[in-house]
Amino acid sequence: MINQWNIAPIYDIPKWFQDIVQEYTKNIPTKGDFVSQLLWHRGIREEKELQTFLDSRNYKPTSPFDFGQEMKRAVIRLNQAREEREKICIWGDFDADGITSTSVLWEGLGQFFAQDLQLSYHIPNRLKESHGLNCEGIDTLAQEGVTLIVTCDTGSTNLKEIDYANELGIDIIVTDHHTLPDDRPQVVSIINPRYFKNTHPLYHLSGVAVAYKLVEALYEAFPDIPIQPVEDLLDLVAIGLIADLVELKGDCRYLAQEGIKKLQNTNRCGVKQLLQLCKGNGDRPMDISFGIAPRINAVSRIHGDASFCVKLLTTKNLKEAITLANQTEEANLNRKELQQTVLKQAHKKVADLDLSTTAVIVLEDNQWETGVLGLVASAISQEYGRPSILLSTMKTSDSNNLARGSARSVSGINLYDLIFSQKHLLSGFGGHPFAAGMALPIENVPLFRDGINQKLKQKLDITKLQPIIDIDLTVTVSQLTQELFKELKLIEPCGMGNSAPKYLVKNCWFTDVRNKNISSKKKNKTIKYLVTSFKLCDSSKPDGIFGSWWGHSSSEILSNQNYDVVIEFDYNKFNKQYEPRIVDIKTSDSQLNLNVSESPTVKNNIVLKANNNNSETLFNKDFHKQKWINFLGIVKYLINHQQSIDIKIFQEKVVMGDRTLEYSLKTIENLGFIHTIENNNIYFSSRKTTINEKEYLKNLQKTIAIIKEEYLQTLFLNK
């Protein structure tokens, strides 16, 4: 699917704004022009807002008692439990936000309650229990003498389970950030930022940040009891916040900024081990989002039970930390292998869909493990620009004939509301506007697919659904330096609502293009990755700089061709270099530099009389080249996405008649592209072969001549 590019305009930035930015770039040999443009475009245009965005020391964090009576009730009930030596259980969740939430409460409440004697925790088994409270677990806690459950990152909509706990004499305090029920549940307290307006500085808190606010409130109410400073929990808060993809605004950004400062100097031996495994030092949010968080999340995805991850984050025993961290590494490798397999299968299923009539991609398979479906759904939704839902219909002893799965959305489409519209078909679901999980009877899957598609079609024109890439800055290759990286590092931490910058490099070309074989090995497993390395060049730096394109082959980049390229620019800690990483690529609107024959019929402009009113049509020398590049681009897209296409539709897209298409197909055989036609569908594939450049150029010359001839005939027929 072709991506739409939204390119930020160039603004006339006020001097006062630039002066503030330059205060933070005075140790960098730049003027702060790039970060000024980016922040202004992202809507940061007030002095106070700019100062607090750039420096967390200028931000005044919101009091935990902004939660009002709900927070006060929670503090009073916890103090009662402390005085009466009640048993308390923290009920968490199995993803990184839930694990860090549990860890924050384990250590934070552990300043007030004896761990293991009065205080315990429960992490649901992802494969057996799923998210949220369940009656079986509540039964077990009642038998153990628990009289108070404190949830974290879950519980808001578990109305049946809350009522059941009340019947057994167990009180519940909910700390959560997910969607609220219609009516307040029968709990002691529900601390959930969704009760605030979306402009409130606490509105976007994730589960771990809500848990931290509860601990913060206890510290304020009883300051003489705790021994450990509450700020010591902020490294855990940063991990959960960034892992959960909440919008980094208000207190979220502040807590993430302060947490990353703490993470760089963490004393947690388990966190240190995770950083070593991902070769990070904790100063970048990427060390969390691409390092720590995937390893924590992998445990429940592969094994179901992730309770040991709480111990990993809180243990003071180095030997134990090393053992547990290695277990997360092994789980993460297994997760990568499983994710690769499911993603390939999902791509094949998407190829069978008519995306022109599909608003929501709903895929199912009876062999899929549920643990990686959210990750694959995220990749599919980003690639095809529409919400995606992946369901496993695998039969298990406790599945009760249910399909279980995960959903991910794209910007502007509220996934939770979409799924809620089909709640009559579901046995359970939960989530928020961007991500959700669900279960439904297998026989309801076709009805669910049709219903959710119809619902979205009623809301918007699906023909306009396509992936959108927001481009922050237009740069030259010579500007891609360490100084630019340091300047743009000012906007970190990046995440939802503050994405990593994307740059546009126009009219550039590539040299030294080659495939690299990257693999991860652990015991008897090897995970292979396709990545293309290259030098990115333009007129400002003809010798270029090294970069990479993950998941793509070198055959997708033509030599002697100019491109417009969207990149991210980051530091490669493995190669120890700053490098561009391709996000998207298109042939340049500027000069097309194809290596074609020097024949005058190809090289010269031709002026033709197009109609009777003496107006002239210019047949530009680049027209037929652009047509050929368009043809190659569509062929490569179909190969990369393993898609076939109706041959008539293909001809319409490449704008070629039968004879022109015939010669074009013969010509690309010299590049290793082969095709087959079955049931009026054309399929393309590539094979490893030595490119016959001489034969290719010979055939290309004839093909270009036929393209030109066809164009001329069209002109005269339309006179």
PDB file of C-alpha atoms in Angstrom, residues 555-677:
ATOM      1  CA  SER A 555      16.833  -5.389  -5.026  1.00  0.00           C
ATOM      2  CA  GLU A 556      14.285  -2.729  -4.001  1.00  0.00           C
ATOM      3  CA  ILE A 557      16.856   0.025  -4.554  1.00  0.00           C
ATOM      4  CA  LEU A 558      17.900   0.721  -8.138  1.00  0.00           C
ATOM      5  CA  SER A 559      21.326   2.055  -8.984  1.00  0.00           C
ATOM      6  CA  ASN A 560      21.479   5.274 -11.009  1.00  0.00           C
ATOM      7  CA  GLN A 561      18.048   6.300  -9.687  1.00  0.00           C
ATOM      8  CA  ASN A 562      17.148   9.385  -7.666  1.00  0.00           C
ATOM      9  CA  TYR A 563      14.757   9.026  -4.718  1.00  0.00           C
ATOM     10  CA  ASP A 564      12.914  10.991  -2.072  1.00  0.00           C
ATOM     11  CA  VAL A 565      13.415   9.138   1.208  1.00  0.00           C
ATOM     12  CA  VAL A 566      11.805   9.356   4.648  1.00  0.00           C
ATOM     13  CA  ILE A 567      14.213   8.339   7.400  1.00  0.00           C
ATOM     14  CA  GLU A 568      14.691   8.220  11.111  1.00  0.00           C
ATOM     15  CA  PHE A 569      18.162   9.218  12.290  1.00  0.00           C
ATOM     16  CA  ASP A 570      19.618   7.474  15.302  1.00  0.00           C
ATOM     17  CA  TYR A 571      22.748   6.087  16.899  1.00  0.00           C
ATOM     18  CA  ASN A 572      23.622   2.478  16.062  1.00  0.00           C
ATOM     19  CA  LYS A 573      25.112   1.168  19.302  1.00  0.00           C
ATOM     20  CA  PHE A 574      26.322  -2.004  17.599  1.00  0.00           C
ATOM     21  CA  ASN A 575      28.223  -0.260  14.775  1.00  0.00           C
ATOM     22  CA  LYS A 576      28.922   2.815  16.940  1.00  0.00           C
ATOM     23  CA  GLN A 577      27.786   5.277  14.277  1.00  0.00           C
ATOM     24  CA  TYR A 578      24.960   7.742  13.612  1.00  0.00           C
ATOM     25  CA  GLU A 579      22.893   6.448  10.731  1.00  0.00           C
ATOM     26  CA  PRO A 580      19.741   7.039   8.679  1.00  0.00           C
ATOM     27  CA  ARG A 581      17.157   4.245   8.747  1.00  0.00           C
ATOM     28  CA  ILE A 582      14.673   4.160   5.898  1.00  0.00           C
ATOM     29  CA  VAL A 583      10.994   4.486   6.793  1.00  0.00           C
ATOM     30  CA  ASP A 584       9.634   4.953   3.250  1.00  0.00           C
ATOM     31  CA  ILE A 585      10.976   5.614  -0.216  1.00  0.00           C
ATOM     32  CA  LYS A 586       9.629   6.971  -3.496  1.00  0.00           C
ATOM     33  CA  THR A 587      11.181   7.812  -6.827  1.00  0.00           C
ATOM     34  CA  SER A 588      12.143  11.444  -6.901  1.00  0.00           C
ATOM     35  CA  ASP A 589      10.037  14.049  -8.655  1.00  0.00           C
ATOM     36  CA  SER A 590      13.336  15.584  -9.709  1.00  0.00           C
ATOM     37  CA  GLN A 591      15.582  14.296 -12.479  1.00  0.00           C
ATOM     38  CA  LEU A 592      15.247  10.559 -13.101  1.00  0.00           C
ATOM     39  CA  ASN A 593      18.698   9.216 -13.721  1.00  0.00           C
ATOM     40  CA  LEU A 594      18.037   5.940 -15.530  1.00  0.00           C
ATOM     41  CA  ASN A 595      20.892   4.453 -17.502  1.00  0.00           C
ATOM     42  CA  VAL A 596      19.130   4.379 -20.879  1.00  0.00           C
ATOM     43  CA  SER A 597      20.432   4.533 -24.418  1.00  0.00           C
ATOM     44  CA  GLU A 598      21.720   7.782 -25.819  1.00  0.00           C
ATOM     45  CA  SER A 599      19.330   7.448 -28.764  1.00  0.00           C
ATOM     46  CA  PRO A 600      17.972  10.861 -29.845  1.00  0.00           C
ATOM     47  CA  THR A 601      14.450   9.436 -29.793  1.00  0.00           C
ATOM     48  CA  VAL A 602      14.871   8.819 -26.083  1.00  0.00           C
ATOM     49  CA  LYS A 603      16.913  11.851 -25.170  1.00  0.00           C
ATOM     50  CA  ASN A 604      15.385  14.764 -27.043  1.00  0.00           C
ATOM     51  CA  ASN A 605      12.175  16.653 -26.315  1.00  0.00           C
ATOM     52  CA  ILE A 606       9.502  16.295 -28.980  1.00  0.00           C
ATOM     53  CA  VAL A 607       6.856  18.946 -29.565  1.00  0.00           C
ATOM     54  CA  LEU A 608       3.606  17.658 -31.039  1.00  0.00           C
ATOM     55  CA  LYS A 609       0.452  19.424 -32.202  1.00  0.00           C
ATOM     56  CA  ALA A 610      -2.162  17.919 -29.891  1.00  0.00           C
ATOM     57  CA  ASN A 611      -5.296  19.587 -31.187  1.00  0.00           C
ATOM     58  CA  ASN A 612      -6.652  22.113 -33.652  1.00  0.00           C
ATOM     59  CA  ASN A 613      -6.269  25.268 -31.526  1.00  0.00           C
ATOM     60  CA  ASN A 614      -2.504  25.434 -32.027  1.00  0.00           C
ATOM     61  CA  SER A 615      -1.719  24.550 -28.378  1.00  0.00           C
ATOM     62  CA  GLU A 616       1.340  22.372 -27.943  1.00  0.00           C
ATOM     63  CA  THR A 617       1.901  19.282 -25.811  1.00  0.00           C
ATOM     64  CA  LEU A 618       5.418  18.789 -24.592  1.00  0.00           C
ATOM     65  CA  PHE A 619       6.582  15.203 -24.511  1.00  0.00           C
ATOM     66  CA  ASN A 620       9.216  15.539 -21.801  1.00  0.00           C
ATOM     67  CA  LYS A 621      12.254  13.291 -21.871  1.00  0.00           C
ATOM     68  CA  ASP A 622      11.464  12.111 -18.315  1.00  0.00           C
ATOM     69  CA  PHE A 623       7.891  10.998 -19.061  1.00  0.00           C
ATOM     70  CA  HIS A 624       8.665   7.535 -20.389  1.00  0.00           C
ATOM     71  CA  LYS A 625      11.329   7.015 -17.709  1.00  0.00           C
ATOM     72  CA  GLN A 626       8.794   7.833 -14.979  1.00  0.00           C
ATOM     73  CA  LYS A 627       6.350   5.391 -16.547  1.00  0.00           C
ATOM     74  CA  TRP A 628       8.999   2.669 -16.475  1.00  0.00           C
ATOM     75  CA  ILE A 629       9.914   3.440 -12.859  1.00  0.00           C
ATOM     76  CA  ASN A 630       6.226   3.300 -11.924  1.00  0.00           C
ATOM     77  CA  PHE A 631       5.972  -0.108 -13.588  1.00  0.00           C
ATOM     78  CA  LEU A 632       9.014  -1.428 -11.691  1.00  0.00           C
ATOM     79  CA  GLY A 633       7.750   0.019  -8.416  1.00  0.00           C
ATOM     80  CA  ILE A 634       4.370  -1.738  -8.678  1.00  0.00           C
ATOM     81  CA  VAL A 635       6.044  -5.039  -9.600  1.00  0.00           C
ATOM     82  CA  LYS A 636       8.373  -4.817  -6.592  1.00  0.00           C
ATOM     83  CA  TYR A 637       5.498  -3.918  -4.288  1.00  0.00           C
ATOM     84  CA  LEU A 638       3.551  -6.995  -5.402  1.00  0.00           C
ATOM     85  CA  ILE A 639       6.617  -9.198  -4.881  1.00  0.00           C
ATOM     86  CA  ASN A 640       7.415  -7.801  -1.443  1.00  0.00           C
ATOM     87  CA  HIS A 641       3.816  -8.215  -0.262  1.00  0.00           C
ATOM     88  CA  GLN A 642       3.333 -11.581  -2.014  1.00  0.00           C
ATOM     89  CA  GLN A 643       0.229 -10.281  -3.723  1.00  0.00           C
ATOM     90  CA  SER A 644      -1.327 -11.063  -7.061  1.00  0.00           C
ATOM     91  CA  ILE A 645      -3.495  -8.665  -9.037  1.00  0.00           C
ATOM     92  CA  ASP A 646      -6.094  -8.893 -11.787  1.00  0.00           C
ATOM     93  CA  ILE A 647      -4.166  -8.365 -15.005  1.00  0.00           C
ATOM     94  CA  LYS A 648      -6.614  -5.761 -16.335  1.00  0.00           C
ATOM     95  CA  ILE A 649      -6.328  -3.757 -13.115  1.00  0.00           C
ATOM     96  CA  PHE A 650      -2.542  -4.128 -13.319  1.00  0.00           C
ATOM     97  CA  GLN A 651      -2.561  -2.710 -16.845  1.00  0.00           C
ATOM     98  CA  GLU A 652      -4.652   0.232 -15.683  1.00  0.00           C
ATOM     99  CA  LYS A 653      -2.206   0.953 -12.861  1.00  0.00           C
ATOM    100  CA  VAL A 654       0.885   0.802 -15.077  1.00  0.00           C
ATOM    101  CA  VAL A 655      -0.999   2.486 -17.970  1.00  0.00           C
ATOM    102  CA  MET A 656       0.201   0.010 -20.596  1.00  0.00           C
ATOM    103  CA  GLY A 657      -1.433  -1.637 -23.567  1.00  0.00           C
ATOM    104  CA  ASP A 658      -1.001  -5.327 -24.391  1.00  0.00           C
ATOM    105  CA  ARG A 659       2.077  -4.918 -26.606  1.00  0.00           C
ATOM    106  CA  THR A 660       3.833  -2.533 -24.217  1.00  0.00           C
ATOM    107  CA  LEU A 661       3.126  -4.816 -21.269  1.00  0.00           C
ATOM    108  CA  GLU A 662       4.442  -7.841 -23.170  1.00  0.00           C
ATOM    109  CA  TYR A 663       7.790  -6.163 -23.891  1.00  0.00           C
ATOM    110  CA  SER A 664       8.014  -4.768 -20.358  1.00  0.00           C
ATOM    111  CA  LEU A 665       7.554  -8.227 -18.831  1.00  0.00           C
ATOM    112  CA  LYS A 666      10.275  -9.655 -21.072  1.00  0.00           C
ATOM    113  CA  THR A 667      12.634  -6.836 -20.130  1.00  0.00           C
ATOM    114  CA  ILE A 668      12.385  -7.324 -16.345  1.00  0.00           C
ATOM    115  CA  GLU A 669      13.279 -11.000 -16.761  1.00  0.00           C
ATOM    116  CA  ASN A 670      16.840  -9.719 -17.205  1.00  0.00           C
ATOM    117  CA  LEU A 671      16.572  -8.269 -13.678  1.00  0.00           C
ATOM    118  CA  GLY A 672      15.460 -11.604 -12.213  1.00  0.00           C
ATOM    119  CA  PHE A 673      11.731 -10.774 -12.047  1.00  0.00           C
ATOM    120  CA  ILE A 674       9.484 -13.529 -13.389  1.00  0.00           C
ATOM    121  CA  HIS A 675       5.726 -13.686 -13.723  1.00  0.00           C
ATOM    122  CA  THR A 676       2.912 -16.189 -14.111  1.00  0.00           C
ATOM    123  CA  ILE A 677      -0.721 -15.642 -15.095  1.00  0.00           C
TER     124      ILE A 677
END
